[in-house]
mmCIF file of C-alpha atoms and ligand atoms in Angstrom:
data_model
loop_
_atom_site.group_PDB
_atom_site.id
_atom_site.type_symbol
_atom_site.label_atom_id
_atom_site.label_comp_id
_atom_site.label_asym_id
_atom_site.label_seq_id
_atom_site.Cartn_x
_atom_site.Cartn_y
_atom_site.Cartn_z
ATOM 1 C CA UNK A 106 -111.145 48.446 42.275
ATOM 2 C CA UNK A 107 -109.685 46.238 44.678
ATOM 3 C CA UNK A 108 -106.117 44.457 44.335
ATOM 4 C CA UNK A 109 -107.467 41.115 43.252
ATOM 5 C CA UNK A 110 -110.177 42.993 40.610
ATOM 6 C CA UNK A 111 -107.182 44.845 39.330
ATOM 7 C CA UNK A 112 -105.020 41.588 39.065
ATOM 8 C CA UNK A 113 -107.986 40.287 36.926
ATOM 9 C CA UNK A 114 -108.241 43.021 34.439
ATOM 10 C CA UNK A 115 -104.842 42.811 34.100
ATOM 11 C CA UNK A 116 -104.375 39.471 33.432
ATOM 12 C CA UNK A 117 -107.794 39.881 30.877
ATOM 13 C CA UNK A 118 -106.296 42.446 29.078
ATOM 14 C CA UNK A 119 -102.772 40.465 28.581
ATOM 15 C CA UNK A 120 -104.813 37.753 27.776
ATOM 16 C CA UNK A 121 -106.362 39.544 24.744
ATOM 17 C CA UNK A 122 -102.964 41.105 23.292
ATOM 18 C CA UNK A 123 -102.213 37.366 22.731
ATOM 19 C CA UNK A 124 -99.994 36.792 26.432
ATOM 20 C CA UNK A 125 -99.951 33.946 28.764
ATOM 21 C CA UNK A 126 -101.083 34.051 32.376
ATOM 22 C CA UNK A 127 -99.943 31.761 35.412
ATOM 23 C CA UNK A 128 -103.587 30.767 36.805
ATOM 24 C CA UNK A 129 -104.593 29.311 39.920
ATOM 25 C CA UNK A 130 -107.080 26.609 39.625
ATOM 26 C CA UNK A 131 -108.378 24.075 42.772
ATOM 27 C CA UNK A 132 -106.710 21.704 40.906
ATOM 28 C CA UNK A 133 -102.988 22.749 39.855
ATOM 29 C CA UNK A 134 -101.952 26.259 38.124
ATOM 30 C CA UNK A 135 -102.132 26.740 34.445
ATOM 31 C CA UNK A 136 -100.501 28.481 31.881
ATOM 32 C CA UNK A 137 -103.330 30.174 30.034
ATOM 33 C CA UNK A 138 -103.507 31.640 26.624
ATOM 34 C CA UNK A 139 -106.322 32.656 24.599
ATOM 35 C CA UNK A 140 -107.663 29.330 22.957
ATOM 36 C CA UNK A 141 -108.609 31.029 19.296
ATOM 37 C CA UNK A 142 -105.136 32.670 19.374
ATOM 38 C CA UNK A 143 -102.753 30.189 17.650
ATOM 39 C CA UNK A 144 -99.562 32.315 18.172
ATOM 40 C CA UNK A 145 -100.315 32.705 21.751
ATOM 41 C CA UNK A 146 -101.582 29.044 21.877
ATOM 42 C CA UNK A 147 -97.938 28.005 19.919
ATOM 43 C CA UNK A 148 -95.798 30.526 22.775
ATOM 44 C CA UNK A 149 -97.966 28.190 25.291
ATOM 45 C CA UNK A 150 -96.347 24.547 23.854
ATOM 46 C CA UNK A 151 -93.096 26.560 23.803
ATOM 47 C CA UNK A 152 -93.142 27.655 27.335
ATOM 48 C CA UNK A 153 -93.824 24.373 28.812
ATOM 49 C CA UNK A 154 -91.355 22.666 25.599
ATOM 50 C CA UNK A 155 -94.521 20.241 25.236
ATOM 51 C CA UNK A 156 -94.627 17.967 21.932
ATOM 52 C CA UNK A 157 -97.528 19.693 19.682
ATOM 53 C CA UNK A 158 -99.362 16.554 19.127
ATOM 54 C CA UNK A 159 -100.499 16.688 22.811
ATOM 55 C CA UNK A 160 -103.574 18.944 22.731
ATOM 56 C CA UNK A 161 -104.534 21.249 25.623
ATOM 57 C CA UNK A 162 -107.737 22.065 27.496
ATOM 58 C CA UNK A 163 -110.272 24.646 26.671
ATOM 59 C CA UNK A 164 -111.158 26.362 29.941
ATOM 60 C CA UNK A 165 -114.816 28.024 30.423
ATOM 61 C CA UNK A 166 -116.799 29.947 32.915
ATOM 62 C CA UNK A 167 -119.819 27.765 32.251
ATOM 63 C CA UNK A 168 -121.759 25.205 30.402
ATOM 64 C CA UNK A 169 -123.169 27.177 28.072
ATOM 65 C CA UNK A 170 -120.074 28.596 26.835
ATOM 66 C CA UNK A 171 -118.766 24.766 26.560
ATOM 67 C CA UNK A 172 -121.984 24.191 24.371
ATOM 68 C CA UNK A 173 -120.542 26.618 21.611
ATOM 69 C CA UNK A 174 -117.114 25.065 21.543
ATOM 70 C CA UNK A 175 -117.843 21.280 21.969
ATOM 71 C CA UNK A 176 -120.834 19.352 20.853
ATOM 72 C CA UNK A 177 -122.834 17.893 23.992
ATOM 73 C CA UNK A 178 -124.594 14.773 24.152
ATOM 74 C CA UNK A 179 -127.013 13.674 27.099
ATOM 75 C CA UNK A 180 -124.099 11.968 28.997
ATOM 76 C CA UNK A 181 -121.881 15.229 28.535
ATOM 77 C CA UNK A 182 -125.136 17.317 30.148
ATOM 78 C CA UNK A 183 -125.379 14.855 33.175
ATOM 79 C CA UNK A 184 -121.553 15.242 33.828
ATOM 80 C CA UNK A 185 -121.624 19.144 33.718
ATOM 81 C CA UNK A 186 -124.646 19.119 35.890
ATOM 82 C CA UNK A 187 -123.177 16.795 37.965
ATOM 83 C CA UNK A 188 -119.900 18.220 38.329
ATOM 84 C CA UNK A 189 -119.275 21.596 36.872
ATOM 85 C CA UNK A 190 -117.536 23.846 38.110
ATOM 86 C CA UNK A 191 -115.320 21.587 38.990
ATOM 87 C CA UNK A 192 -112.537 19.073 38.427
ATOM 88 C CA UNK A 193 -113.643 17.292 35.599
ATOM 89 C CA UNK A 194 -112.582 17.426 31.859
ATOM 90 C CA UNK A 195 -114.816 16.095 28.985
ATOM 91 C CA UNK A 196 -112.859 14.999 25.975
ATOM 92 C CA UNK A 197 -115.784 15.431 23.226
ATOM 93 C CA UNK A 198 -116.380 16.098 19.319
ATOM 94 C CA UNK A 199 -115.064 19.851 18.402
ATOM 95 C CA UNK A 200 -118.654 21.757 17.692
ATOM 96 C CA UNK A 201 -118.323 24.275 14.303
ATOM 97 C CA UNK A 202 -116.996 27.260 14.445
ATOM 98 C CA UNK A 203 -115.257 26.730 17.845
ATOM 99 C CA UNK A 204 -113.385 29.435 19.453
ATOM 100 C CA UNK A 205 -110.535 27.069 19.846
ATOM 101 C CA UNK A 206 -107.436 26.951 17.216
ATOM 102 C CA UNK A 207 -106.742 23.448 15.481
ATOM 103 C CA UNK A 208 -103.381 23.751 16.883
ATOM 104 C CA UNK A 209 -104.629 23.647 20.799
ATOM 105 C CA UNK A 210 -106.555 20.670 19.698
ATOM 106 C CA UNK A 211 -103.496 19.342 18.170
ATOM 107 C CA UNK A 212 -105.588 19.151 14.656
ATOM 108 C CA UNK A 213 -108.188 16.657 16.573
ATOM 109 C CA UNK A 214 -111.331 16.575 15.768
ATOM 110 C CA UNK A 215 -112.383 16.720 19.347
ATOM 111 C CA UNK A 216 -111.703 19.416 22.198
ATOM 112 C CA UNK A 217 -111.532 18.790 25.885
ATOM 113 C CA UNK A 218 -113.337 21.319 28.244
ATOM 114 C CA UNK A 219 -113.427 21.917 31.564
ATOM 115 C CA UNK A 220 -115.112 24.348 33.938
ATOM 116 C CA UNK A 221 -112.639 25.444 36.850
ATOM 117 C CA UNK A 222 -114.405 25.365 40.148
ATOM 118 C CA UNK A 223 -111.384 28.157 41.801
ATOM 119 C CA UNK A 224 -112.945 31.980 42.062
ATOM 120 C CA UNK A 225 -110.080 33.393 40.486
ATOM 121 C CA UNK A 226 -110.029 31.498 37.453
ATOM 122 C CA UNK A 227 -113.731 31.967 36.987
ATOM 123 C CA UNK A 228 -113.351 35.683 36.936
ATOM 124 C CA UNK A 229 -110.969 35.745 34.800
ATOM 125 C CA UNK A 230 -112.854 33.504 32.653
ATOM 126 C CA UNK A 231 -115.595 35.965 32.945
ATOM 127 C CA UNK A 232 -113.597 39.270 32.327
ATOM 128 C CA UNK A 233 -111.760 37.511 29.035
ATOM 129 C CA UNK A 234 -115.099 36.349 28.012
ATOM 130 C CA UNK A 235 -114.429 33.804 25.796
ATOM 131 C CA UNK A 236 -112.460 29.597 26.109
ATOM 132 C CA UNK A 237 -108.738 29.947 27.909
ATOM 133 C CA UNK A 238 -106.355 26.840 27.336
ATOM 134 C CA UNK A 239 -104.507 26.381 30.222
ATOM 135 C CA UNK A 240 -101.930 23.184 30.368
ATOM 136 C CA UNK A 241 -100.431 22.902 33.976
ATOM 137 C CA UNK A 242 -97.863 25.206 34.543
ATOM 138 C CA UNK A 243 -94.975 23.230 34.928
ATOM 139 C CA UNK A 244 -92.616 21.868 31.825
ATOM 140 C CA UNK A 245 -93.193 18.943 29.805
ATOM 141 C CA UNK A 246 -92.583 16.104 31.686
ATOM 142 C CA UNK A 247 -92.361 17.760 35.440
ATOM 143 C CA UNK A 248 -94.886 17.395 38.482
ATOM 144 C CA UNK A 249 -97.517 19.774 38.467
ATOM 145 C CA UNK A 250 -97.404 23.215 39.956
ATOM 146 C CA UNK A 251 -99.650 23.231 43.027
ATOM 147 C CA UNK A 252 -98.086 26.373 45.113
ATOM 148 C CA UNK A 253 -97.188 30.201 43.280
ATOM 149 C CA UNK A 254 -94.135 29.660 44.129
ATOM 150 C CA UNK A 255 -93.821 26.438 41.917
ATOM 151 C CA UNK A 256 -95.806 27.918 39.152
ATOM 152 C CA UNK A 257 -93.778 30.531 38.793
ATOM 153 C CA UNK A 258 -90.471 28.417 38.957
ATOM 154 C CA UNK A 259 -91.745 26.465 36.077
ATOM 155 C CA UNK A 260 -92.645 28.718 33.317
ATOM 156 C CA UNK A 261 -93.398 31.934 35.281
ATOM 157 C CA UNK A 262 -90.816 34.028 33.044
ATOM 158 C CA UNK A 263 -92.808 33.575 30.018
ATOM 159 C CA UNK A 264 -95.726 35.366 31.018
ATOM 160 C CA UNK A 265 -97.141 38.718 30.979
ATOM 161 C CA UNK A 266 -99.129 38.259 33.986
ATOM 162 C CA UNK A 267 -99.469 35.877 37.185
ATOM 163 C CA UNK A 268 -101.901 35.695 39.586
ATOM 164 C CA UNK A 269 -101.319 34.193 43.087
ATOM 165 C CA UNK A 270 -104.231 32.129 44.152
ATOM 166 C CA UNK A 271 -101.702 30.420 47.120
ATOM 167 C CA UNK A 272 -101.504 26.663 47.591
ATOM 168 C CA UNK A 273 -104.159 24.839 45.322
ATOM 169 C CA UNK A 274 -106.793 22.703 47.102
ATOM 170 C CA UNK A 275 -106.819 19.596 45.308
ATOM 171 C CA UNK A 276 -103.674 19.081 44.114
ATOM 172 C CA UNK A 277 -104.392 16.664 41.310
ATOM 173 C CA UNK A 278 -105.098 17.809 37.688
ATOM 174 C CA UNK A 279 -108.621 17.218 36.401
ATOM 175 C CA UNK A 280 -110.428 13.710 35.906
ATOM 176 C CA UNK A 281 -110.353 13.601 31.955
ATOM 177 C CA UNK A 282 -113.500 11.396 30.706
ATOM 178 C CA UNK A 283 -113.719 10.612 26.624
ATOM 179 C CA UNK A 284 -117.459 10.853 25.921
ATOM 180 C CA UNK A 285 -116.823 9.853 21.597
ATOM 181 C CA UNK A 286 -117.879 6.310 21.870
ATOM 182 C CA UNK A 287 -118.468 4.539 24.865
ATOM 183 C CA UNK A 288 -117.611 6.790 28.580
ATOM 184 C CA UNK A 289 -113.642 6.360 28.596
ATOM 185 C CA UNK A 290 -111.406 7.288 31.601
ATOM 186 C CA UNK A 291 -108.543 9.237 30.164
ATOM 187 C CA UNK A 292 -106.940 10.246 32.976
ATOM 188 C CA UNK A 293 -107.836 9.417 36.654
ATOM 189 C CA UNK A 294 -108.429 12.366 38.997
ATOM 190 C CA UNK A 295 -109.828 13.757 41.927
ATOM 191 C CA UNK A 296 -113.243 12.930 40.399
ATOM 192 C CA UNK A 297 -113.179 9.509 41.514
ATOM 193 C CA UNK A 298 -114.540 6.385 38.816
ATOM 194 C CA UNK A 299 -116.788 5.420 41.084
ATOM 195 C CA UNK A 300 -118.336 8.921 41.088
ATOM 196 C CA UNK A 301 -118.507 9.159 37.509
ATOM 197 C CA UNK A 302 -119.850 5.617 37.084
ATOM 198 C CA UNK A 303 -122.769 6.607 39.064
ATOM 199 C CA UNK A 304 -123.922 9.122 36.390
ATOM 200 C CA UNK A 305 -123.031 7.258 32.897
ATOM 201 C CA UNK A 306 -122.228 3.471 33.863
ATOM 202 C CA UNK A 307 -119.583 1.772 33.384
ATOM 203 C CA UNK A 308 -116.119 3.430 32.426
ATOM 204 C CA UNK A 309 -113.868 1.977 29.438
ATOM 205 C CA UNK A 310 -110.328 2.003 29.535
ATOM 206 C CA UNK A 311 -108.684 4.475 27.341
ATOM 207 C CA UNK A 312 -107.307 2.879 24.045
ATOM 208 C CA UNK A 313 -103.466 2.343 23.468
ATOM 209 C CA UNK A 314 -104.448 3.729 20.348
ATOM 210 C CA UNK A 315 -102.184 7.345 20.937
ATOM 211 C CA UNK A 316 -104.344 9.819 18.608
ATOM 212 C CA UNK A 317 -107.021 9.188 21.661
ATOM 213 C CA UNK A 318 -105.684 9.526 24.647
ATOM 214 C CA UNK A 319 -102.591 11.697 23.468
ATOM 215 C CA UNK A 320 -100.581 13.128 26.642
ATOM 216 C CA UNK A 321 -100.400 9.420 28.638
ATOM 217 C CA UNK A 322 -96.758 9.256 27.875
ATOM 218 C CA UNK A 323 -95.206 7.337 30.159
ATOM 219 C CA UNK A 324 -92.751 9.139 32.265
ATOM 220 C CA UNK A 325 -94.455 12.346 33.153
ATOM 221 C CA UNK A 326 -95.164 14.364 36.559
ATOM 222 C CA UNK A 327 -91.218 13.650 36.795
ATOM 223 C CA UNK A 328 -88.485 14.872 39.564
ATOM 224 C CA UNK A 329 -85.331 14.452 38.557
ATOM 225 C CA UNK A 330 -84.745 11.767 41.461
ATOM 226 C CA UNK A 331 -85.532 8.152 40.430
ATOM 227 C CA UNK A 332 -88.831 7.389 42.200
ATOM 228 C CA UNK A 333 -88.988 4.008 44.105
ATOM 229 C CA UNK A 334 -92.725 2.932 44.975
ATOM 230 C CA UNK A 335 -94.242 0.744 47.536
ATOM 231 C CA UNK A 336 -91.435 1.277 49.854
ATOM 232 C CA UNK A 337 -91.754 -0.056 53.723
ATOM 233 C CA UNK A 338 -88.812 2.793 54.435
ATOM 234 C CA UNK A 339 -86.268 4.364 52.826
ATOM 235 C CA UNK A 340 -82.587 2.720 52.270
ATOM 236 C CA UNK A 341 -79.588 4.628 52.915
ATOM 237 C CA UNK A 342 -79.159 8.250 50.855
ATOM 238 C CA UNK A 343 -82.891 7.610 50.142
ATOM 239 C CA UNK A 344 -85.356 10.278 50.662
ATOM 240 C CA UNK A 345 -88.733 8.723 51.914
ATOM 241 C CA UNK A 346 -92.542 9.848 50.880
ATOM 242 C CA UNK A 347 -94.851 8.331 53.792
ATOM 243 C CA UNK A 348 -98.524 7.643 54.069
ATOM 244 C CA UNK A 349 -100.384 7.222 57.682
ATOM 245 C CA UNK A 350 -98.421 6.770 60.883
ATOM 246 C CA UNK A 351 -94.564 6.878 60.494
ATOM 247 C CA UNK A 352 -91.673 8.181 62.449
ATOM 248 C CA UNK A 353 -89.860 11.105 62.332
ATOM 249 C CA UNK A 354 -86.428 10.759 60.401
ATOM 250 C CA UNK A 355 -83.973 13.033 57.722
ATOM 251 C CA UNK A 356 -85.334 13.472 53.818
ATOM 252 C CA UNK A 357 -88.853 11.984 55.304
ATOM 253 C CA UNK A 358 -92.264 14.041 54.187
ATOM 254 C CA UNK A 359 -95.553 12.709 55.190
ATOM 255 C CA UNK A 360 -98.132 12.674 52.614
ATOM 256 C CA UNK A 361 -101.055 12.487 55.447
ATOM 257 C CA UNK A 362 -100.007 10.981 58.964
ATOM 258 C CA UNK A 363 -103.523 10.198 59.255
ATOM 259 C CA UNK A 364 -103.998 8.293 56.052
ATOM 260 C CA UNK A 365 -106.188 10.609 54.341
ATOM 261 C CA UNK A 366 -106.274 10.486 50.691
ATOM 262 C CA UNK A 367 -107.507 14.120 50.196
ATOM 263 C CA UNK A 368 -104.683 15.025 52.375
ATOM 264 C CA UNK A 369 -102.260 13.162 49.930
ATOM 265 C CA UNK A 370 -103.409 13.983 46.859
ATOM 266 C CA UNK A 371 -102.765 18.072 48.013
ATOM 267 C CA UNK A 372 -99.794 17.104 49.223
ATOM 268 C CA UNK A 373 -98.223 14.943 46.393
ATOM 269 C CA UNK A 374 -96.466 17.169 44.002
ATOM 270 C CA UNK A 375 -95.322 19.508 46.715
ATOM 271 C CA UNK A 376 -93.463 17.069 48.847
ATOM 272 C CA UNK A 377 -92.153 15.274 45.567
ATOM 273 C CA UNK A 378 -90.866 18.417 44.859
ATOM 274 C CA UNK A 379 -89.235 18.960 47.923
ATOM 275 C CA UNK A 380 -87.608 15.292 48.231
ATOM 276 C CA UNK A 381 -85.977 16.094 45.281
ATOM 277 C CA UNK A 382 -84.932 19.392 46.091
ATOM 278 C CA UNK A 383 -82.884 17.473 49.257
ATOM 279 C CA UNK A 384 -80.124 15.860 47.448
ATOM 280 C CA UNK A 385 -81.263 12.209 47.920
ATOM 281 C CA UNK A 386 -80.093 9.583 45.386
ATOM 282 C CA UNK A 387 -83.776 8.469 44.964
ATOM 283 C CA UNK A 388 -87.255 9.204 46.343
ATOM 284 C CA UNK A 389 -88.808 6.034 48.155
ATOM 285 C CA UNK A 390 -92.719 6.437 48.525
ATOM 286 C CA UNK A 391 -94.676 4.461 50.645
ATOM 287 C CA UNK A 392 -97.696 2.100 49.334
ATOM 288 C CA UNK A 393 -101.044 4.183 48.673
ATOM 289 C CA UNK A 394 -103.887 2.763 48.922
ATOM 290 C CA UNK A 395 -106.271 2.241 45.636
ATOM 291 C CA UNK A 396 -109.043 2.873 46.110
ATOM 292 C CA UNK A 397 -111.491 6.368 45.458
ATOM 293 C CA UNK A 398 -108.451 9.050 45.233
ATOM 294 C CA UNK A 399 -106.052 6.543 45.571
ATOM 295 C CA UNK A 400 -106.404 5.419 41.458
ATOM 296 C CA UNK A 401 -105.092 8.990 40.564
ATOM 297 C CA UNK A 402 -102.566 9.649 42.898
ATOM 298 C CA UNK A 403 -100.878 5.667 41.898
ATOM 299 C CA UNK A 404 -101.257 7.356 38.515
ATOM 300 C CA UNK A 405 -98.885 10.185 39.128
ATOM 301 C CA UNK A 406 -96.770 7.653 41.439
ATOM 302 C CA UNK A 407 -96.341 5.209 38.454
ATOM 303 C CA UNK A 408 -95.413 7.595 35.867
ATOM 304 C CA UNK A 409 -93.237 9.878 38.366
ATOM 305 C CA UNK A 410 -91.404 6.260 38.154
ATOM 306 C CA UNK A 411 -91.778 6.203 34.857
ATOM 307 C CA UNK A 412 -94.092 3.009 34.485
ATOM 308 C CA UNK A 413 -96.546 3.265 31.909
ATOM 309 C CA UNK A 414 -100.179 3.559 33.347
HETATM 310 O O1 TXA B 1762 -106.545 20.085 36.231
HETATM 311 C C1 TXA B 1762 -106.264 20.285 35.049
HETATM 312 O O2 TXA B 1762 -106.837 19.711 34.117
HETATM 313 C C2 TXA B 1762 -105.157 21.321 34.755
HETATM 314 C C3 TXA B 1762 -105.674 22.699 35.183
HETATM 315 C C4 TXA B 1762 -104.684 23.799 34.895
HETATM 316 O O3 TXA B 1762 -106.911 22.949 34.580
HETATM 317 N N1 TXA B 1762 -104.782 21.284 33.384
HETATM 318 C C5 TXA B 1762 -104.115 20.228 32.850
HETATM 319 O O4 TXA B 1762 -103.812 20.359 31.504
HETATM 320 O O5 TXA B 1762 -103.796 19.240 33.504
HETATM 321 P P1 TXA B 1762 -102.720 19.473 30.766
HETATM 322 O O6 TXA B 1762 -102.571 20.089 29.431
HETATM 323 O O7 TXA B 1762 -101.511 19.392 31.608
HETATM 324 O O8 TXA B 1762 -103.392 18.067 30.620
HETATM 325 C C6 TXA B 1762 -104.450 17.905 29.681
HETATM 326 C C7 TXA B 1762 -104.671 16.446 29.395
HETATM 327 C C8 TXA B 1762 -103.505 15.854 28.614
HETATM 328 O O9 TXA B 1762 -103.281 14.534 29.098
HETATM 329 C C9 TXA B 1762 -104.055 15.842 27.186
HETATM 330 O O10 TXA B 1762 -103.474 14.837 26.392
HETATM 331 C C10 TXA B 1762 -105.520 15.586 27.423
HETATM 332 O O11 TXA B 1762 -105.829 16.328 28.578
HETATM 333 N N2 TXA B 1762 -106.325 16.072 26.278
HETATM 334 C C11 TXA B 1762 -106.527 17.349 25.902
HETATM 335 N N3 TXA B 1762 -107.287 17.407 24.785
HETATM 336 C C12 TXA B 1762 -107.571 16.127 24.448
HETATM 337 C C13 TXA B 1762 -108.307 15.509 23.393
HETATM 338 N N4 TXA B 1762 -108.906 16.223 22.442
HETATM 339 N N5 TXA B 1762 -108.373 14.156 23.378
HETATM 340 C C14 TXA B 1762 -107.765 13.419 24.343
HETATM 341 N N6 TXA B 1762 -107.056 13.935 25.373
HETATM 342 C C15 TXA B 1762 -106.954 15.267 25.421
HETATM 343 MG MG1 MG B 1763 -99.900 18.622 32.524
#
């Protein structure tokens, strides 16, 4: 066995004694647990101090192993074809008999699922064999984890086993689409709208109504700096988030000199992070555009400032 086949066997077999495992995904890492395992599911919402009443996601290794835990209609199947493996997440109704605890559904009657597109978190999909929650990694309220490093800062200490996948490739957590009534968009990702309007029309907003789109609380993906958006430059004892062509000064990080949005969204949380590792009294950020991946990363921006969405 290899290093990275031994990592995974490890990390299976914690997994099944009811641990939690720091897991790369393209996306951002998670904190997975074994979704049927409502004590390891409970040391999960612990780890991160997350409110129970904000349910998690069921990770899977495929489509038919989402078919047993959540009940598919023909949009769901166009999606998954469409965009699985991959960063998507379909909020749907809970199937019988699903191998996912009422508490990780925060006693919902519906279960999002997702199937990660990152090799390492398919294997170890594969070798558990059965639906992983994994929330991202970081604590309630805090940016994302997108490097080891930051994954294991966050909530590495509570768990049994952590595989290093190195920098994550998106940088964004998933797209998260409601398929209940009509197609909603729950949370804007690296899936664009327009990508996901191709395949089932037009997309809803998600309701205020809080049993539906539970986790949108408003400040979230938080540093500890205040965050100051559509800046032109940063004022003095300001650290300063660019976009596209800027100049070289203290505190500044660019998120892509070039003005790629790809660029920034992989960049985001990391450079957040380190602005507000510098000492700065605030973190200015420079205007993004919205459009395609620009929706989801003025997302993160607005509730990093703690706007609501
Ligand atoms: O990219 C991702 O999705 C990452 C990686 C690790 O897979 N995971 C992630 O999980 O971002 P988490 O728990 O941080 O965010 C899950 C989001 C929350 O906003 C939650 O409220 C929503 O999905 N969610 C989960 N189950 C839901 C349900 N049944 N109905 C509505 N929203 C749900
Ligand atoms: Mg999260």
């Amino acid at each position: 066995m290899d290093d990275q086949q031994a990592q995974i066997a490890k990390a299976a077999a914690a997994l099944k004694g009811g641990g939690l495992v720091i897991l790369p995904t393209e996306t951002v890492y998670g904190l997975a647990a074994d979704a049927a395992n409502a004590r390891a599911v409970a040391a999960v919402y612990a780890a991160k101090g997350r409110p129970s009443f904000n349910p998690l996601i069921a990770h899977v290794a495929d489509v038919a192993t989402a078919r047993r835990i959540a009940r598919f209609d023909e949009r769901a199947e166009r999606l998954a074809a469409r965009f699985w493996p991959g960063p998507l997440t379909l909020v749907l109704p809970v199937a019988d008999e699903a191998a996912v605890c009422d508490l990780a559904r925060a006693g919902l009657d519906t279960v999002a699922v997702r199937a990660p597109g990152h090799p390492l978190a398919h294997a170890l999909l594969q070798a558990f064999g059965g639906p992983l929650v994994a929330p991202s990694a970081n604590r309630s309220g805090r940016p994302s984890p997108t490097t080891f490093a930051d994954a294991m800062e966050e909530t590495g200490a509570s768990a049994a086993a952590r595989i290093d996948g190195g920098p994550c490739t998106i940088g964004l957590e998933s797209t998260v689409v409601a398929l209940l009534d009509k197609p909603r968009l729950l949370r804007p990702g690296s899936v664009t709208r327009a990508e996901i309007e191709a395949v089932v029309g037009r997309l809803s907003e998600a309701e205020a109504d809080a049993k539906r789109s539970p986790g949108r609380l408003a400040r979230h993906y938080a540093p500890n700096a205040p965050v100051r958006l559509n800046a032109t430059e940063p004022r003095p004892g300001e650290a300063f988030l660019a976009f596209g062509a800027a100049g070289v000064r203290d505190r500044t990080w660019n998120l892509s000199p070039t003005g790629d949005l790809a660029e920034a969204a992989a960049n985001l949380f990391v450079h957040l992070r380190a602005a507000d590792r510098s000492g700065a009294s605030a973190i200015a950020v420079a205007a993004i555009p919205h459009e395609g991946l620009g929706e989801a990363i003025n997302d993160r921006l607005r509730r990093a400032a703690g706007f609501v969405g």
